[in-house]
Amino acid sequence: MMNRDHSRAFLRRAAALVAVIALLWAVQIINWITGYGLNPAFGLIPRHVSGLDGVIAMPLLHGSFAHLMANTPPLLGMGVLLVATTTRALLLVNALVIGIGGGLVWLFGSSAIHIGASGLVFGWFGFLVARGLVDRSPITLGAAILVGVLYGSILWGVLPGQPGVSWEAHLFGAIAGAVAAFVVRTHVHAPRLGDVDLD
């Protein structure tokens, strides 16, 4: 019975992940049809009140199909690890990644329109790696190692220097993900290593 409940919960979370990625593609099609008019209207503009809604809208907006195509595989890969290993608090984790990461970009980002889901990608990366260290269960440590091996090279994206790339969204997204790992307990159903009790 318990395994059946876990399977249903996993399928619900997986369906939500697919729906989010489908939403990104639907928004991209609308954005393309409107000549990318959504980007200046809803993109994150640091230290401008009119750009504050971009904290939430930024992950939905992209500058081209190639931009979204570059974000889709890591969103799928890390998203599958999230839905497979996180039984609760996914909404809270994502709210912290988007809110803290986007808020820091709004406060400290360069003067530009910041768009793209890469801040979310880096947030999930930061969360999955940091959670492995915080939780120390075989499952979360395995997920952290897998993410590090598959996506560790993205850490170069937190360095400034690439024109047209919001390295601030990458850096602050990763920081926000790590913060979420320390703040949110995700109740992985597996024994931890060491003498740490389960919640």
JSON list of C-alpha atoms in Angstrom, two decimals:
[
{"chain": "A", "resi": 1, "resn": "MET", "atom": "CA", "xyz": [0.00, 0.00, 0.00]},
{"chain": "A", "resi": 2, "resn": "MET", "atom": "CA", "xyz": [2.82, 2.39, 0.94]},
{"chain": "A", "resi": 3, "resn": "ASN", "atom": "CA", "xyz": [4.65, 1.70, -2.33]},
{"chain": "A", "resi": 4, "resn": "ARG", "atom": "CA", "xyz": [1.46, 2.35, -4.28]},
{"chain": "A", "resi": 5, "resn": "ASP", "atom": "CA", "xyz": [1.00, 5.68, -2.48]},
{"chain": "A", "resi": 6, "resn": "HIS", "atom": "CA", "xyz": [4.60, 6.66, -3.24]},
{"chain": "A", "resi": 7, "resn": "SER", "atom": "CA", "xyz": [4.13, 5.72, -6.89]},
{"chain": "A", "resi": 8, "resn": "ARG", "atom": "CA", "xyz": [1.01, 7.86, -7.16]},
{"chain": "A", "resi": 9, "resn": "ALA", "atom": "CA", "xyz": [2.74, 10.78, -5.47]},
{"chain": "A", "resi": 10, "resn": "PHE", "atom": "CA", "xyz": [5.73, 10.44, -7.80]},
{"chain": "A", "resi": 11, "resn": "LEU", "atom": "CA", "xyz": [3.45, 10.38, -10.85]},
{"chain": "A", "resi": 12, "resn": "ARG", "atom": "CA", "xyz": [1.64, 13.52, -9.64]},
{"chain": "A", "resi": 13, "resn": "ARG", "atom": "CA", "xyz": [4.92, 15.35, -9.13]},
{"chain": "A", "resi": 14, "resn": "ALA", "atom": "CA", "xyz": [6.25, 14.12, -12.50]},
{"chain": "A", "resi": 15, "resn": "ALA", "atom": "CA", "xyz": [3.06, 15.35, -14.21]},
{"chain": "A", "resi": 16, "resn": "ALA", "atom": "CA", "xyz": [3.54, 18.74, -12.51]},
{"chain": "A", "resi": 17, "resn": "LEU", "atom": "CA", "xyz": [7.12, 18.89, -13.84]},
{"chain": "A", "resi": 18, "resn": "VAL", "atom": "CA", "xyz": [5.96, 18.13, -17.38]},
{"chain": "A", "resi": 19, "resn": "ALA", "atom": "CA", "xyz": [3.23, 20.77, -17.02]},
{"chain": "A", "resi": 20, "resn": "VAL", "atom": "CA", "xyz": [5.76, 23.40, -15.92]},
{"chain": "A", "resi": 21, "resn": "ILE", "atom": "CA", "xyz": [8.02, 22.68, -18.89]},
{"chain": "A", "resi": 22, "resn": "ALA", "atom": "CA", "xyz": [5.01, 22.72, -21.23]},
{"chain": "A", "resi": 23, "resn": "LEU", "atom": "CA", "xyz": [4.08, 26.11, -19.74]},
{"chain": "A", "resi": 24, "resn": "LEU", "atom": "CA", "xyz": [7.57, 27.44, -20.51]},
{"chain": "A", "resi": 25, "resn": "TRP", "atom": "CA", "xyz": [7.20, 26.36, -24.13]},
{"chain": "A", "resi": 26, "resn": "ALA", "atom": "CA", "xyz": [3.69, 27.84, -24.39]},
{"chain": "A", "resi": 27, "resn": "VAL", "atom": "CA", "xyz": [4.92, 31.17, -23.01]},
{"chain": "A", "resi": 28, "resn": "GLN", "atom": "CA", "xyz": [7.86, 31.07, -25.43]},
{"chain": "A", "resi": 29, "resn": "ILE", "atom": "CA", "xyz": [5.52, 30.58, -28.39]},
{"chain": "A", "resi": 30, "resn": "ILE", "atom": "CA", "xyz": [3.37, 33.53, -27.25]},
{"chain": "A", "resi": 31, "resn": "ASN", "atom": "CA", "xyz": [6.50, 35.61, -26.66]},
{"chain": "A", "resi": 32, "resn": "TRP", "atom": "CA", "xyz": [7.80, 34.77, -30.14]},
{"chain": "A", "resi": 33, "resn": "ILE", "atom": "CA", "xyz": [4.45, 35.61, -31.77]},
{"chain": "A", "resi": 34, "resn": "THR", "atom": "CA", "xyz": [4.44, 39.00, -30.01]},
{"chain": "A", "resi": 35, "resn": "GLY", "atom": "CA", "xyz": [7.99, 39.80, -31.14]},
{"chain": "A", "resi": 36, "resn": "TYR", "atom": "CA", "xyz": [9.33, 39.05, -27.64]},
{"chain": "A", "resi": 37, "resn": "GLY", "atom": "CA", "xyz": [7.28, 41.89, -26.21]},
{"chain": "A", "resi": 38, "resn": "LEU", "atom": "CA", "xyz": [6.80, 39.97, -22.97]},
{"chain": "A", "resi": 39, "resn": "ASN", "atom": "CA", "xyz": [10.48, 40.30, -22.07]},
{"chain": "A", "resi": 40, "resn": "PRO", "atom": "CA", "xyz": [10.60, 44.09, -21.52]},
{"chain": "A", "resi": 41, "resn": "ALA", "atom": "CA", "xyz": [7.09, 44.02, -20.03]},
{"chain": "A", "resi": 42, "resn": "PHE", "atom": "CA", "xyz": [7.68, 41.25, -17.48]},
{"chain": "A", "resi": 43, "resn": "GLY", "atom": "CA", "xyz": [11.43, 40.64, -17.33]},
{"chain": "A", "resi": 44, "resn": "LEU", "atom": "CA", "xyz": [13.34, 41.36, -14.14]},
{"chain": "A", "resi": 45, "resn": "ILE", "atom": "CA", "xyz": [14.85, 44.85, -14.16]},
{"chain": "A", "resi": 46, "resn": "PRO", "atom": "CA", "xyz": [17.12, 45.38, -11.15]},
{"chain": "A", "resi": 47, "resn": "ARG", "atom": "CA", "xyz": [16.22, 48.16, -8.73]},
{"chain": "A", "resi": 48, "resn": "HIS", "atom": "CA", "xyz": [13.20, 49.28, -10.76]},
{"chain": "A", "resi": 49, "resn": "VAL", "atom": "CA", "xyz": [9.78, 48.87, -9.19]},
{"chain": "A", "resi": 50, "resn": "SER", "atom": "CA", "xyz": [8.37, 48.14, -12.66]},
{"chain": "A", "resi": 51, "resn": "GLY", "atom": "CA", "xyz": [10.76, 45.23, -12.96]},
{"chain": "A", "resi": 52, "resn": "LEU", "atom": "CA", "xyz": [9.95, 43.68, -9.60]},
{"chain": "A", "resi": 53, "resn": "ASP", "atom": "CA", "xyz": [7.30, 41.37, -11.07]},
{"chain": "A", "resi": 54, "resn": "GLY", "atom": "CA", "xyz": [10.17, 39.84, -13.02]},
{"chain": "A", "resi": 55, "resn": "VAL", "atom": "CA", "xyz": [11.24, 38.04, -9.84]},
{"chain": "A", "resi": 56, "resn": "ILE", "atom": "CA", "xyz": [8.35, 35.66, -10.54]},
{"chain": "A", "resi": 57, "resn": "ALA", "atom": "CA", "xyz": [8.11, 36.05, -14.33]},
{"chain": "A", "resi": 58, "resn": "MET", "atom": "CA", "xyz": [11.82, 35.76, -15.17]},
{"chain": "A", "resi": 59, "resn": "PRO", "atom": "CA", "xyz": [11.93, 31.91, -15.22]},
{"chain": "A", "resi": 60, "resn": "LEU", "atom": "CA", "xyz": [9.02, 31.85, -17.68]},
{"chain": "A", "resi": 61, "resn": "LEU", "atom": "CA", "xyz": [10.62, 34.13, -20.27]},
{"chain": "A", "resi": 62, "resn": "HIS", "atom": "CA", "xyz": [13.35, 33.39, -22.80]},
{"chain": "A", "resi": 63, "resn": "GLY", "atom": "CA", "xyz": [15.14, 35.31, -25.52]},
{"chain": "A", "resi": 64, "resn": "SER", "atom": "CA", "xyz": [14.84, 32.64, -28.20]},
{"chain": "A", "resi": 65, "resn": "PHE", "atom": "CA", "xyz": [13.88, 29.03, -28.81]},
{"chain": "A", "resi": 66, "resn": "ALA", "atom": "CA", "xyz": [17.57, 28.15, -28.55]},
{"chain": "A", "resi": 67, "resn": "HIS", "atom": "CA", "xyz": [17.68, 29.79, -25.11]},
{"chain": "A", "resi": 68, "resn": "LEU", "atom": "CA", "xyz": [14.75, 27.71, -23.88]},
{"chain": "A", "resi": 69, "resn": "MET", "atom": "CA", "xyz": [16.14, 24.60, -25.59]},
{"chain": "A", "resi": 70, "resn": "ALA", "atom": "CA", "xyz": [19.37, 25.01, -23.61]},
{"chain": "A", "resi": 71, "resn": "ASN", "atom": "CA", "xyz": [17.42, 25.16, -20.33]},
{"chain": "A", "resi": 72, "resn": "THR", "atom": "CA", "xyz": [14.99, 22.31, -21.01]},
{"chain": "A", "resi": 73, "resn": "PRO", "atom": "CA", "xyz": [17.32, 19.26, -20.63]},
{"chain": "A", "resi": 74, "resn": "PRO", "atom": "CA", "xyz": [18.74, 20.32, -17.22]},
{"chain": "A", "resi": 75, "resn": "LEU", "atom": "CA", "xyz": [15.25, 21.25, -16.05]},
{"chain": "A", "resi": 76, "resn": "LEU", "atom": "CA", "xyz": [14.07, 17.76, -17.00]},
{"chain": "A", "resi": 77, "resn": "GLY", "atom": "CA", "xyz": [17.12, 15.98, -15.59]},
{"chain": "A", "resi": 78, "resn": "MET", "atom": "CA", "xyz": [17.27, 17.76, -12.25]},
{"chain": "A", "resi": 79, "resn": "GLY", "atom": "CA", "xyz": [13.49, 17.97, -12.10]},
{"chain": "A", "resi": 80, "resn": "VAL", "atom": "CA", "xyz": [13.24, 14.17, -12.29]},
{"chain": "A", "resi": 81, "resn": "LEU", "atom": "CA", "xyz": [15.73, 13.87, -9.42]},
{"chain": "A", "resi": 82, "resn": "LEU", "atom": "CA", "xyz": [13.70, 16.37, -7.40]},
{"chain": "A", "resi": 83, "resn": "VAL", "atom": "CA", "xyz": [10.36, 14.64, -7.91]},
{"chain": "A", "resi": 84, "resn": "ALA", "atom": "CA", "xyz": [11.92, 11.22, -7.28]},
{"chain": "A", "resi": 85, "resn": "THR", "atom": "CA", "xyz": [13.66, 12.15, -4.02]},
{"chain": "A", "resi": 86, "resn": "THR", "atom": "CA", "xyz": [11.54, 14.92, -2.53]},
{"chain": "A", "resi": 87, "resn": "THR", "atom": "CA", "xyz": [8.28, 13.79, -1.01]},
{"chain": "A", "resi": 88, "resn": "ARG", "atom": "CA", "xyz": [7.11, 17.12, 0.36]},
{"chain": "A", "resi": 89, "resn": "ALA", "atom": "CA", "xyz": [7.80, 20.83, 0.20]},
{"chain": "A", "resi": 90, "resn": "LEU", "atom": "CA", "xyz": [8.56, 21.07, -3.53]},
{"chain": "A", "resi": 91, "resn": "LEU", "atom": "CA", "xyz": [6.44, 24.23, -3.78]},
{"chain": "A", "resi": 92, "resn": "LEU", "atom": "CA", "xyz": [8.28, 25.79, -0.85]},
{"chain": "A", "resi": 93, "resn": "VAL", "atom": "CA", "xyz": [11.68, 24.85, -2.28]},
{"chain": "A", "resi": 94, "resn": "ASN", "atom": "CA", "xyz": [10.78, 26.44, -5.61]},
{"chain": "A", "resi": 95, "resn": "ALA", "atom": "CA", "xyz": [9.28, 29.51, -3.94]},
{"chain": "A", "resi": 96, "resn": "LEU", "atom": "CA", "xyz": [12.54, 30.03, -2.03]},
{"chain": "A", "resi": 97, "resn": "VAL", "atom": "CA", "xyz": [14.69, 29.49, -5.12]},
{"chain": "A", "resi": 98, "resn": "ILE", "atom": "CA", "xyz": [12.62, 31.92, -7.20]},
{"chain": "A", "resi": 99, "resn": "GLY", "atom": "CA", "xyz": [12.01, 34.44, -4.41]},
{"chain": "A", "resi": 100, "resn": "ILE", "atom": "CA", "xyz": [15.51, 34.59, -2.91]},
{"chain": "A", "resi": 101, "resn": "GLY", "atom": "CA", "xyz": [17.37, 34.15, -6.21]},
{"chain": "A", "resi": 102, "resn": "GLY", "atom": "CA", "xyz": [15.21, 36.65, -8.07]},
{"chain": "A", "resi": 103, "resn": "GLY", "atom": "CA", "xyz": [15.18, 39.06, -5.15]},
{"chain": "A", "resi": 104, "resn": "LEU", "atom": "CA", "xyz": [18.98, 39.09, -5.03]},
{"chain": "A", "resi": 105, "resn": "VAL", "atom": "CA", "xyz": [19.17, 39.66, -8.78]},
{"chain": "A", "resi": 106, "resn": "TRP", "atom": "CA", "xyz": [16.73, 42.56, -8.40]},
{"chain": "A", "resi": 107, "resn": "LEU", "atom": "CA", "xyz": [18.86, 44.06, -5.62]},
{"chain": "A", "resi": 108, "resn": "PHE", "atom": "CA", "xyz": [22.35, 43.44, -7.02]},
{"chain": "A", "resi": 109, "resn": "GLY", "atom": "CA", "xyz": [22.03, 42.50, -10.70]},
{"chain": "A", "resi": 110, "resn": "SER", "atom": "CA", "xyz": [23.45, 44.50, -13.57]},
{"chain": "A", "resi": 111, "resn": "SER", "atom": "CA", "xyz": [21.27, 47.03, -15.36]},
{"chain": "A", "resi": 112, "resn": "ALA", "atom": "CA", "xyz": [19.61, 44.83, -17.97]},
{"chain": "A", "resi": 113, "resn": "ILE", "atom": "CA", "xyz": [16.44, 42.84, -18.49]},
{"chain": "A", "resi": 114, "resn": "HIS", "atom": "CA", "xyz": [17.05, 39.46, -16.85]},
{"chain": "A", "resi": 115, "resn": "ILE", "atom": "CA", "xyz": [15.08, 36.54, -18.30]},
{"chain": "A", "resi": 116, "resn": "GLY", "atom": "CA", "xyz": [15.32, 32.76, -18.44]},
{"chain": "A", "resi": 117, "resn": "ALA", "atom": "CA", "xyz": [14.85, 29.64, -16.36]},
{"chain": "A", "resi": 118, "resn": "SER", "atom": "CA", "xyz": [18.59, 29.16, -15.82]},
{"chain": "A", "resi": 119, "resn": "GLY", "atom": "CA", "xyz": [18.28, 30.74, -12.36]},
{"chain": "A", "resi": 120, "resn": "LEU", "atom": "CA", "xyz": [15.86, 27.93, -11.55]},
{"chain": "A", "resi": 121, "resn": "VAL", "atom": "CA", "xyz": [18.27, 25.37, -13.05]},
{"chain": "A", "resi": 122, "resn": "PHE", "atom": "CA", "xyz": [21.08, 26.66, -10.83]},
{"chain": "A", "resi": 123, "resn": "GLY", "atom": "CA", "xyz": [18.70, 26.77, -7.87]},
{"chain": "A", "resi": 124, "resn": "TRP", "atom": "CA", "xyz": [17.81, 23.11, -8.31]},
{"chain": "A", "resi": 125, "resn": "PHE", "atom": "CA", "xyz": [21.51, 22.30, -8.70]},
{"chain": "A", "resi": 126, "resn": "GLY", "atom": "CA", "xyz": [22.35, 24.15, -5.48]},
{"chain": "A", "resi": 127, "resn": "PHE", "atom": "CA", "xyz": [19.47, 22.51, -3.64]},
{"chain": "A", "resi": 128, "resn": "LEU", "atom": "CA", "xyz": [20.24, 18.95, -4.74]},
{"chain": "A", "resi": 129, "resn": "VAL", "atom": "CA", "xyz": [23.96, 19.22, -3.95]},
{"chain": "A", "resi": 130, "resn": "ALA", "atom": "CA", "xyz": [23.54, 21.02, -0.62]},
{"chain": "A", "resi": 131, "resn": "ARG", "atom": "CA", "xyz": [20.70, 18.71, 0.45]},
{"chain": "A", "resi": 132, "resn": "GLY", "atom": "CA", "xyz": [22.98, 15.71, 0.00]},
{"chain": "A", "resi": 133, "resn": "LEU", "atom": "CA", "xyz": [25.38, 17.26, 2.50]},
{"chain": "A", "resi": 134, "resn": "VAL", "atom": "CA", "xyz": [22.62, 18.37, 4.89]},
{"chain": "A", "resi": 135, "resn": "ASP", "atom": "CA", "xyz": [20.44, 15.26, 4.85]},
{"chain": "A", "resi": 136, "resn": "ARG", "atom": "CA", "xyz": [23.20, 12.65, 4.43]},
{"chain": "A", "resi": 137, "resn": "SER", "atom": "CA", "xyz": [20.88, 9.82, 3.40]},
{"chain": "A", "resi": 138, "resn": "PRO", "atom": "CA", "xyz": [22.17, 7.43, 0.72]},
{"chain": "A", "resi": 139, "resn": "ILE", "atom": "CA", "xyz": [19.45, 8.68, -1.64]},
{"chain": "A", "resi": 140, "resn": "THR", "atom": "CA", "xyz": [20.23, 12.40, -1.26]},
{"chain": "A", "resi": 141, "resn": "LEU", "atom": "CA", "xyz": [23.99, 11.82, -1.33]},
{"chain": "A", "resi": 142, "resn": "GLY", "atom": "CA", "xyz": [23.55, 9.73, -4.48]},
{"chain": "A", "resi": 143, "resn": "ALA", "atom": "CA", "xyz": [21.44, 12.46, -6.07]},
{"chain": "A", "resi": 144, "resn": "ALA", "atom": "CA", "xyz": [24.05, 15.08, -5.13]},
{"chain": "A", "resi": 145, "resn": "ILE", "atom": "CA", "xyz": [26.87, 13.04, -6.67]},
{"chain": "A", "resi": 146, "resn": "LEU", "atom": "CA", "xyz": [24.84, 12.36, -9.82]},
{"chain": "A", "resi": 147, "resn": "VAL", "atom": "CA", "xyz": [23.99, 16.05, -10.23]},
{"chain": "A", "resi": 148, "resn": "GLY", "atom": "CA", "xyz": [27.62, 16.99, -9.64]},
{"chain": "A", "resi": 149, "resn": "VAL", "atom": "CA", "xyz": [28.85, 14.53, -12.27]},
{"chain": "A", "resi": 150, "resn": "LEU", "atom": "CA", "xyz": [26.20, 15.37, -14.87]},
{"chain": "A", "resi": 151, "resn": "TYR", "atom": "CA", "xyz": [25.90, 19.12, -14.36]},
{"chain": "A", "resi": 152, "resn": "GLY", "atom": "CA", "xyz": [28.96, 20.24, -12.40]},
{"chain": "A", "resi": 153, "resn": "SER", "atom": "CA", "xyz": [30.34, 22.06, -15.45]},
{"chain": "A", "resi": 154, "resn": "ILE", "atom": "CA", "xyz": [27.47, 24.56, -15.27]},
{"chain": "A", "resi": 155, "resn": "LEU", "atom": "CA", "xyz": [29.23, 26.17, -12.31]},
{"chain": "A", "resi": 156, "resn": "TRP", "atom": "CA", "xyz": [31.32, 28.10, -14.84]},
{"chain": "A", "resi": 157, "resn": "GLY", "atom": "CA", "xyz": [28.08, 29.99, -15.51]},
{"chain": "A", "resi": 158, "resn": "VAL", "atom": "CA", "xyz": [28.30, 31.78, -12.15]},
{"chain": "A", "resi": 159, "resn": "LEU", "atom": "CA", "xyz": [31.35, 33.70, -13.38]},
{"chain": "A", "resi": 160, "resn": "PRO", "atom": "CA", "xyz": [30.89, 37.07, -15.09]},
{"chain": "A", "resi": 161, "resn": "GLY", "atom": "CA", "xyz": [32.18, 37.67, -18.58]},
{"chain": "A", "resi": 162, "resn": "GLN", "atom": "CA", "xyz": [29.77, 36.02, -21.02]},
{"chain": "A", "resi": 163, "resn": "PRO", "atom": "CA", "xyz": [27.91, 38.77, -22.89]},
{"chain": "A", "resi": 164, "resn": "GLY", "atom": "CA", "xyz": [24.14, 38.42, -22.77]},
{"chain": "A", "resi": 165, "resn": "VAL", "atom": "CA", "xyz": [24.24, 35.86, -19.93]},
{"chain": "A", "resi": 166, "resn": "SER", "atom": "CA", "xyz": [22.83, 36.70, -16.50]},
{"chain": "A", "resi": 167, "resn": "TRP", "atom": "CA", "xyz": [25.60, 35.23, -14.37]},
{"chain": "A", "resi": 168, "resn": "GLU", "atom": "CA", "xyz": [23.91, 36.94, -11.42]},
{"chain": "A", "resi": 169, "resn": "ALA", "atom": "CA", "xyz": [20.79, 34.80, -11.90]},
{"chain": "A", "resi": 170, "resn": "HIS", "atom": "CA", "xyz": [23.03, 31.72, -11.99]},
{"chain": "A", "resi": 171, "resn": "LEU", "atom": "CA", "xyz": [24.99, 32.67, -8.87]},
{"chain": "A", "resi": 172, "resn": "PHE", "atom": "CA", "xyz": [22.03, 33.82, -6.81]},
{"chain": "A", "resi": 173, "resn": "GLY", "atom": "CA", "xyz": [19.92, 30.89, -7.98]},
{"chain": "A", "resi": 174, "resn": "ALA", "atom": "CA", "xyz": [22.57, 28.45, -6.73]},
{"chain": "A", "resi": 175, "resn": "ILE", "atom": "CA", "xyz": [22.83, 30.33, -3.42]},
{"chain": "A", "resi": 176, "resn": "ALA", "atom": "CA", "xyz": [19.03, 30.31, -3.05]},
{"chain": "A", "resi": 177, "resn": "GLY", "atom": "CA", "xyz": [18.93, 26.56, -3.72]},
{"chain": "A", "resi": 178, "resn": "ALA", "atom": "CA", "xyz": [21.56, 25.92, -1.06]},
{"chain": "A", "resi": 179, "resn": "VAL", "atom": "CA", "xyz": [19.63, 28.08, 1.41]},
{"chain": "A", "resi": 180, "resn": "ALA", "atom": "CA", "xyz": [16.46, 26.10, 0.63]},
{"chain": "A", "resi": 181, "resn": "ALA", "atom": "CA", "xyz": [18.33, 22.85, 1.41]},
{"chain": "A", "resi": 182, "resn": "PHE", "atom": "CA", "xyz": [19.16, 24.13, 4.88]},
{"chain": "A", "resi": 183, "resn": "VAL", "atom": "CA", "xyz": [15.73, 25.67, 5.55]},
{"chain": "A", "resi": 184, "resn": "VAL", "atom": "CA", "xyz": [13.33, 23.06, 4.12]},
{"chain": "A", "resi": 185, "resn": "ARG", "atom": "CA", "xyz": [13.24, 19.46, 5.28]},
{"chain": "A", "resi": 186, "resn": "THR", "atom": "CA", "xyz": [12.07, 17.33, 2.38]},
{"chain": "A", "resi": 187, "resn": "HIS", "atom": "CA", "xyz": [11.45, 14.05, 4.25]},
{"chain": "A", "resi": 188, "resn": "VAL", "atom": "CA", "xyz": [13.30, 11.55, 2.09]},
{"chain": "A", "resi": 189, "resn": "HIS", "atom": "CA", "xyz": [12.15, 8.09, 3.13]},
{"chain": "A", "resi": 190, "resn": "ALA", "atom": "CA", "xyz": [15.56, 6.51, 3.63]},
{"chain": "A", "resi": 191, "resn": "PRO", "atom": "CA", "xyz": [17.88, 6.11, 6.62]},
{"chain": "A", "resi": 192, "resn": "ARG", "atom": "CA", "xyz": [20.56, 8.72, 6.97]},
{"chain": "A", "resi": 193, "resn": "LEU", "atom": "CA", "xyz": [24.21, 7.96, 7.37]},
{"chain": "A", "resi": 194, "resn": "GLY", "atom": "CA", "xyz": [25.70, 8.60, 10.79]},
{"chain": "A", "resi": 195, "resn": "ASP", "atom": "CA", "xyz": [23.88, 9.14, 14.07]},
{"chain": "A", "resi": 196, "resn": "VAL", "atom": "CA", "xyz": [21.32, 11.63, 12.83]},
{"chain": "A", "resi": 197, "resn": "ASP", "atom": "CA", "xyz": [17.68, 10.77, 13.53]},
{"chain": "A", "resi": 198, "resn": "LEU", "atom": "CA", "xyz": [14.94, 11.04, 10.95]},
{"chain": "A", "resi": 199, "resn": "ASP", "atom": "CA", "xyz": [12.30, 13.71, 11.58]}
]
